[in-house]
Tab-separated table of N, CA, C and O in Angstrom:
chain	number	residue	atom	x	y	z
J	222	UNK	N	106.598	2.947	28.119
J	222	UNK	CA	107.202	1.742	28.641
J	222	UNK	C	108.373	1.371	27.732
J	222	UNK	O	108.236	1.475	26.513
J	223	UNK	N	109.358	1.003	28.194
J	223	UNK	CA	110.435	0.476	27.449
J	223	UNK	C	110.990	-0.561	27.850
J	223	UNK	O	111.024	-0.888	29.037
J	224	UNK	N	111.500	-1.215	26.904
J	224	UNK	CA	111.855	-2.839	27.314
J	224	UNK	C	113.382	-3.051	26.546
J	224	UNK	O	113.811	-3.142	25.395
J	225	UNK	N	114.075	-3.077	28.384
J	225	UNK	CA	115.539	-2.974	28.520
J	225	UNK	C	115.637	-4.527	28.593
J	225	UNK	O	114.601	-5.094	28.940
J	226	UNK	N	116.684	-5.273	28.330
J	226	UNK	CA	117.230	-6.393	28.511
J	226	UNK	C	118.177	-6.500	29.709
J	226	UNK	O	118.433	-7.518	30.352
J	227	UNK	N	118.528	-5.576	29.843
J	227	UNK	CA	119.300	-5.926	31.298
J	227	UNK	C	118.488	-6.143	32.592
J	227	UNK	O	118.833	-6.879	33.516
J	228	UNK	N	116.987	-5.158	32.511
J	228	UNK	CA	116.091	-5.641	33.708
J	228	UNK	C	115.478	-6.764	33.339
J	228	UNK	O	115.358	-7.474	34.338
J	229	UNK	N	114.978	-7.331	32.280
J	229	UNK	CA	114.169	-8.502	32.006
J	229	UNK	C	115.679	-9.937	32.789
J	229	UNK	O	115.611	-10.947	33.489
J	230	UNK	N	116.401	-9.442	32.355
J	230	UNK	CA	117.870	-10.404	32.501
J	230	UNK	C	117.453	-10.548	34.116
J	230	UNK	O	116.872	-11.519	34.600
J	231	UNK	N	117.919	-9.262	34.888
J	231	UNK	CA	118.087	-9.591	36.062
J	231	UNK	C	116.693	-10.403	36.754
J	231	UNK	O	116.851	-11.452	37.379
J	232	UNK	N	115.613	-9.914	36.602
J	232	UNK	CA	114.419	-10.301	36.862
J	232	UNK	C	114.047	-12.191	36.505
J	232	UNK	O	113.344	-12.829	37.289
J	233	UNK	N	114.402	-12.572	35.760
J	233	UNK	CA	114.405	-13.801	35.470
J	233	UNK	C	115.443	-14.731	35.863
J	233	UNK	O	115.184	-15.934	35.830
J	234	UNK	N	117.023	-14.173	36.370
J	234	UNK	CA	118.112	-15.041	37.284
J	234	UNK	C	117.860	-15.012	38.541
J	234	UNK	O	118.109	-15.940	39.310
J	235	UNK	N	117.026	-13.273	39.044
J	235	UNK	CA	116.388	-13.935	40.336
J	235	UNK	C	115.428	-14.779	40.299
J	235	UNK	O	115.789	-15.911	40.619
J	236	UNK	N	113.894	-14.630	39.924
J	236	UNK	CA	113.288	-16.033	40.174
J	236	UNK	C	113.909	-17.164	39.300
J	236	UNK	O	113.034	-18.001	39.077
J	237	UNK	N	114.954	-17.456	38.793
J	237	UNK	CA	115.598	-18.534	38.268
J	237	UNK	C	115.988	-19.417	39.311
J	237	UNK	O	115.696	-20.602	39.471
J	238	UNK	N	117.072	-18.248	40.364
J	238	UNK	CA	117.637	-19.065	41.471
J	238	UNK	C	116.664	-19.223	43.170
J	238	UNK	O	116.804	-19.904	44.186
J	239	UNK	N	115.552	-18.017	42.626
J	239	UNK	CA	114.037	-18.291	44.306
J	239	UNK	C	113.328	-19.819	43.550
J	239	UNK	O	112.799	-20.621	44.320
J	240	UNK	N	113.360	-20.096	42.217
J	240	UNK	CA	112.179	-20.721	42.260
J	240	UNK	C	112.886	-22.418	42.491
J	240	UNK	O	112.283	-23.337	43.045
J	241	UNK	N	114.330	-22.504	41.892
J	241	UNK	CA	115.233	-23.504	41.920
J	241	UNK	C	115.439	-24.151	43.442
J	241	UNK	O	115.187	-25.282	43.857
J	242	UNK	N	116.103	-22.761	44.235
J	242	UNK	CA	116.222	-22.773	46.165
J	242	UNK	C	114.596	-23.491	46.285
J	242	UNK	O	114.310	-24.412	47.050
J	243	UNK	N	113.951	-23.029	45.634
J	243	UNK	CA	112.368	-23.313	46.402
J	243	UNK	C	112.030	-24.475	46.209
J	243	UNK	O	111.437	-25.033	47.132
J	244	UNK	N	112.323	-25.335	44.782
J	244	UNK	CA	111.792	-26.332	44.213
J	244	UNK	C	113.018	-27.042	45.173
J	244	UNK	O	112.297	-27.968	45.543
J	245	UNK	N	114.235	-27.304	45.818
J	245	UNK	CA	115.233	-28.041	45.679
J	245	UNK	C	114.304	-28.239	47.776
J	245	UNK	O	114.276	-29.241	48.490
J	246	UNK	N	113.882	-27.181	47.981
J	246	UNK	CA	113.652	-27.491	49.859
J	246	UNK	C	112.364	-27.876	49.873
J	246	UNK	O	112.103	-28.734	50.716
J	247	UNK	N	111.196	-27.384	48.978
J	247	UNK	CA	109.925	-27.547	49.255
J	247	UNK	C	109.585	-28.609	47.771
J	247	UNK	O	108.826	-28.152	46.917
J	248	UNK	N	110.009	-29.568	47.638
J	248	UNK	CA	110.001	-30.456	46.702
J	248	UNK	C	108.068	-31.020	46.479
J	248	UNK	O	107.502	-31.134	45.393
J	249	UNK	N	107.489	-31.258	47.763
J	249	UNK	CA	106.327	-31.837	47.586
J	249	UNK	C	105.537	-30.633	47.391
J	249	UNK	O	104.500	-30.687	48.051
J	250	UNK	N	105.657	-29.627	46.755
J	250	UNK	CA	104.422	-28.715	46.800
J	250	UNK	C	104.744	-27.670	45.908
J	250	UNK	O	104.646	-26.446	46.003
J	251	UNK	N	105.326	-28.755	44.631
J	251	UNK	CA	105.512	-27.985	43.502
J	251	UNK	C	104.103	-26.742	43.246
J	251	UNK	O	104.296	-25.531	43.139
J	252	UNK	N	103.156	-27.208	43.208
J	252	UNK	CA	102.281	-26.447	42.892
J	252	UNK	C	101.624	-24.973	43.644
J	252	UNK	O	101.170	-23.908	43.228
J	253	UNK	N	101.789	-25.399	44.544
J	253	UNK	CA	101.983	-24.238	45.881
J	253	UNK	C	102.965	-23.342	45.553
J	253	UNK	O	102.836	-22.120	45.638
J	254	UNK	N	104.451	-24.220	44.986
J	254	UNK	CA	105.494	-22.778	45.031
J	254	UNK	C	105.266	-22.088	43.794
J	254	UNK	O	106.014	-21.124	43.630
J	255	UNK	N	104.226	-22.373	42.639
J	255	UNK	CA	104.626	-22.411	41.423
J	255	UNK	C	103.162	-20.620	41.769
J	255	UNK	O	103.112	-19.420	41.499
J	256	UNK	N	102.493	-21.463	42.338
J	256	UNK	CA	101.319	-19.823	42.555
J	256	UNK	C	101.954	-18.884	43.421
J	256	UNK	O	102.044	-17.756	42.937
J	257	UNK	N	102.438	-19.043	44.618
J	257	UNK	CA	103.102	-18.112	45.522
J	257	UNK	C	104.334	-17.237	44.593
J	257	UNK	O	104.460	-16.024	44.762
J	258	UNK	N	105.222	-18.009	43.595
J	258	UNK	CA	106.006	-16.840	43.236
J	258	UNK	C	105.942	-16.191	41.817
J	258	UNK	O	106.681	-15.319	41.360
J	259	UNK	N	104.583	-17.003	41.057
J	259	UNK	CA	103.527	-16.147	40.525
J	259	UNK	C	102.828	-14.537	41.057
J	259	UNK	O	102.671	-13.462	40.478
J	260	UNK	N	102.646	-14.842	41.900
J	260	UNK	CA	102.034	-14.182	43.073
J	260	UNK	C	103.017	-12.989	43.366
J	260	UNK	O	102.882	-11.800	43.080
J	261	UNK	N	104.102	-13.669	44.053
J	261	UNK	CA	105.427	-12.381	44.433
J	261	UNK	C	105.679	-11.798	43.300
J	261	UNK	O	105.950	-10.599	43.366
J	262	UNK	N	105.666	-12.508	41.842
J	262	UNK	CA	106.054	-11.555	40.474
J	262	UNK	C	104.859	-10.172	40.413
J	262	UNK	O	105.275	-9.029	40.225
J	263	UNK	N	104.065	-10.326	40.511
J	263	UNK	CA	102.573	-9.608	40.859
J	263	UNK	C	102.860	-8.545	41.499
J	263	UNK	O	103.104	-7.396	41.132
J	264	UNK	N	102.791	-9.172	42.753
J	264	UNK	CA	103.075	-7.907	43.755
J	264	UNK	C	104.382	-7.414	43.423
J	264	UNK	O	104.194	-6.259	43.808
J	265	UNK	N	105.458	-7.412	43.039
J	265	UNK	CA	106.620	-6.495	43.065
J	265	UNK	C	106.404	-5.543	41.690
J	265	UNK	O	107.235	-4.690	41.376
J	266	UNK	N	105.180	-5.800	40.910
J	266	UNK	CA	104.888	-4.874	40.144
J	266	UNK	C	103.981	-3.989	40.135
J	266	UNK	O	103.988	-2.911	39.540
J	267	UNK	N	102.788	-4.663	41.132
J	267	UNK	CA	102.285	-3.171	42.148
J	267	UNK	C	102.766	-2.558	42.689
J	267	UNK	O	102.281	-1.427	42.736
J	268	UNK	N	104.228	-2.850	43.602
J	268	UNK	CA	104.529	-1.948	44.308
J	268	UNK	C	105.132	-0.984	43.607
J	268	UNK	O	105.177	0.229	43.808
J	269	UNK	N	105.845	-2.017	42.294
J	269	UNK	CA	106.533	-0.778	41.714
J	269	UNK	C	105.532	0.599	40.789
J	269	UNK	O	105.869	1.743	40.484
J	270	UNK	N	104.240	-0.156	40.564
J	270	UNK	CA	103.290	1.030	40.440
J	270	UNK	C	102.990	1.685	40.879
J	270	UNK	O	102.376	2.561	40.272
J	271	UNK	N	103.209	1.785	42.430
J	271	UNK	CA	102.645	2.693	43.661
J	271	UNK	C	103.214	3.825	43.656
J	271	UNK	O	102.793	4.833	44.223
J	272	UNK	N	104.487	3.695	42.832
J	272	UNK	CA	105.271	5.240	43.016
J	272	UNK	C	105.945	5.411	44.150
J	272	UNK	O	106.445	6.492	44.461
J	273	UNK	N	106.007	4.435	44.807
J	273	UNK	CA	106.278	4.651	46.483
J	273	UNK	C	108.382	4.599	46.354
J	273	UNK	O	109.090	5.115	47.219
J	274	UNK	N	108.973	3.831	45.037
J	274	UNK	CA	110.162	3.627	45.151
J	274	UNK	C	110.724	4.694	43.237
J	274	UNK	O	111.802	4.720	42.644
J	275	UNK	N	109.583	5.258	42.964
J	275	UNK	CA	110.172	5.912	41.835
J	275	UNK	C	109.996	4.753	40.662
J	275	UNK	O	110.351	5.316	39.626
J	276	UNK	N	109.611	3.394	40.352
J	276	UNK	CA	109.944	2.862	39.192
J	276	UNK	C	107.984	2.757	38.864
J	276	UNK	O	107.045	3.096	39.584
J	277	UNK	N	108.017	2.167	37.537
J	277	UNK	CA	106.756	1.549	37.153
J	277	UNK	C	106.660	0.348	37.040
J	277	UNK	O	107.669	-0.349	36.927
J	278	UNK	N	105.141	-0.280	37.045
J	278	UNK	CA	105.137	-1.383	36.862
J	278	UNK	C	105.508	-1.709	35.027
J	278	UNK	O	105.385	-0.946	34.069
J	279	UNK	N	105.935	-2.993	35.078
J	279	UNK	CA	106.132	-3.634	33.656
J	279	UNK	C	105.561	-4.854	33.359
J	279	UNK	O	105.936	-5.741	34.126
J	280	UNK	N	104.815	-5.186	32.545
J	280	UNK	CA	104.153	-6.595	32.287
J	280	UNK	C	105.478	-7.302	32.217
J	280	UNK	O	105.760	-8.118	33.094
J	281	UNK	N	106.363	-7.029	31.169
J	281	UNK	CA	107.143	-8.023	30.701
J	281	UNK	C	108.029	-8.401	31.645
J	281	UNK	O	108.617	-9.451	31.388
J	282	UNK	N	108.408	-7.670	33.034
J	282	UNK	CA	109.217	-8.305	34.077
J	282	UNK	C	108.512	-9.197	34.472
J	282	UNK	O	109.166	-10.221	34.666
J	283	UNK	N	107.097	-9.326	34.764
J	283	UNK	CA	106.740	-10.226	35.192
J	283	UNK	C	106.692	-11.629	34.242
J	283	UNK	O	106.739	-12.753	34.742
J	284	UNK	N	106.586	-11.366	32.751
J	284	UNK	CA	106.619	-12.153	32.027
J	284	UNK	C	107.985	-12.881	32.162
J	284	UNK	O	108.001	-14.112	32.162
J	285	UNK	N	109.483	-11.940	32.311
J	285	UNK	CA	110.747	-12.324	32.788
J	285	UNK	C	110.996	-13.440	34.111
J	285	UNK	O	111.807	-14.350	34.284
J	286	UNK	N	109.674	-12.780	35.081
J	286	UNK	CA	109.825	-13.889	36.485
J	286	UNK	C	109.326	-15.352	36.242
J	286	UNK	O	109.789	-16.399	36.694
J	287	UNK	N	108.286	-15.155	35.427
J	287	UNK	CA	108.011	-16.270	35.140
J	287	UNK	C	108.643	-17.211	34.371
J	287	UNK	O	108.652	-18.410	34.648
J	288	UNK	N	109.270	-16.625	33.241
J	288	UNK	CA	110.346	-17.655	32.606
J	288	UNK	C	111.266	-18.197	33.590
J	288	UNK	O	111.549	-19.394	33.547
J	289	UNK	N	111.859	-17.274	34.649
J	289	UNK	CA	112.639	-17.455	34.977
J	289	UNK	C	112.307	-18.506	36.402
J	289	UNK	O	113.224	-18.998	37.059
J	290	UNK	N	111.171	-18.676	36.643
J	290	UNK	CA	110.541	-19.502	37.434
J	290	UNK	C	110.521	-20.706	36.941
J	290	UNK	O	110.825	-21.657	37.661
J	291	UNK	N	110.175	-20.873	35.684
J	291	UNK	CA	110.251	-21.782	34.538
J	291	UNK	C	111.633	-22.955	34.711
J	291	UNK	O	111.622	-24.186	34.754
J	292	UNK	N	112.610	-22.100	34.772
J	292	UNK	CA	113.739	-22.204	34.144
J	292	UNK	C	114.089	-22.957	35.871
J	292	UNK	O	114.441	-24.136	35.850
J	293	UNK	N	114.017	-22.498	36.796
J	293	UNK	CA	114.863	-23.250	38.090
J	293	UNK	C	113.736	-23.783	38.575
J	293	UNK	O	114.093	-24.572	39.450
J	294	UNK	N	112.398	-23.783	38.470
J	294	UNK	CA	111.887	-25.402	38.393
J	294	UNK	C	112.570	-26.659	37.658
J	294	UNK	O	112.965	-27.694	38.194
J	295	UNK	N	112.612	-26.285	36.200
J	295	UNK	CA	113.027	-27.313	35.680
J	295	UNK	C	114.480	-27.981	36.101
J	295	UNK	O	114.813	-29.162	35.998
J	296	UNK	N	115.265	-26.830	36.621
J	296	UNK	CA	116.596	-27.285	36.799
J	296	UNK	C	116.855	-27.938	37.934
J	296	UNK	O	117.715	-28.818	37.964
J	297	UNK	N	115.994	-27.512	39.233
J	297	UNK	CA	115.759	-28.177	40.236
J	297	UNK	C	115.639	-29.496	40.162
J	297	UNK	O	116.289	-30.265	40.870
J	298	UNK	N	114.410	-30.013	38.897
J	298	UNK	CA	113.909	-31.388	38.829
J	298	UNK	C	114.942	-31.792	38.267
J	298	UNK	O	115.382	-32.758	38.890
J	299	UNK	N	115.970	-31.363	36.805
J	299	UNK	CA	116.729	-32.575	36.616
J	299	UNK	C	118.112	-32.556	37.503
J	299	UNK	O	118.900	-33.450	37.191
J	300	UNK	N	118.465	-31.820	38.390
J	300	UNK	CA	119.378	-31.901	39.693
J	300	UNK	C	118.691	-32.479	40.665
J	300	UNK	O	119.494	-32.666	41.580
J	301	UNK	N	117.478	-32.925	41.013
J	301	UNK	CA	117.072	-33.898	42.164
J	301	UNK	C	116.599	-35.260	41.583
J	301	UNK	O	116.369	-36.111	42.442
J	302	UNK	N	116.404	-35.643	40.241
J	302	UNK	CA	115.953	-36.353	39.836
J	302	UNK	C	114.694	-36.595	39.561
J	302	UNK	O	114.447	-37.527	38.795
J	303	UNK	N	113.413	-35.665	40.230
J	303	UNK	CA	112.098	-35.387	40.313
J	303	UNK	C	111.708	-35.146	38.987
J	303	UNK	O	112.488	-34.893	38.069
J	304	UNK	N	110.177	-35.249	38.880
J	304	UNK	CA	110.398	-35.123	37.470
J	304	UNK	C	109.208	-34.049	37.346
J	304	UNK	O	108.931	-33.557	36.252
């Protein structure tokens, strides 16, 4: 396993800007969006274990989605005012 910074990068600006889009439309169900793209970080690392697209799974991308889930929750709340 090796741990590139350019995939952890990309992996965390996408759920930066799914979890931000998500928090900014589905505002009342913070908690709902917060397991579902928990969830999608998950599965896109089974699939990538399946061999089915050539890559492996990586803990730390998922550790990447989640920061990055982190990161456009929070930004969501102080751009809507929510807290």
């Amino acid at each position: 396993m090796t741990f590139t910074h350019d995939g952890k990068l990309i992996h965390s600006v996408a759920f930066t800007v799914l979890a931000a889009s998500a928090t900014l439309g589905w505002r009342e169900h913070k908690a709902k969006l917060i397991v579902l793209l928990t969830f999608l970080g998950v599965t896109i690392e089974v699939v990538q274990g399946a061999q089915l697209i050539g890559r492996g799974p990586d803990v730390f991308d998922w550790v990447a989605d989640c920061a990055g889930m982190a990161c456009g929750i929070t930004i969501a709340s102080w751009t809507s005012g929510t807290g």
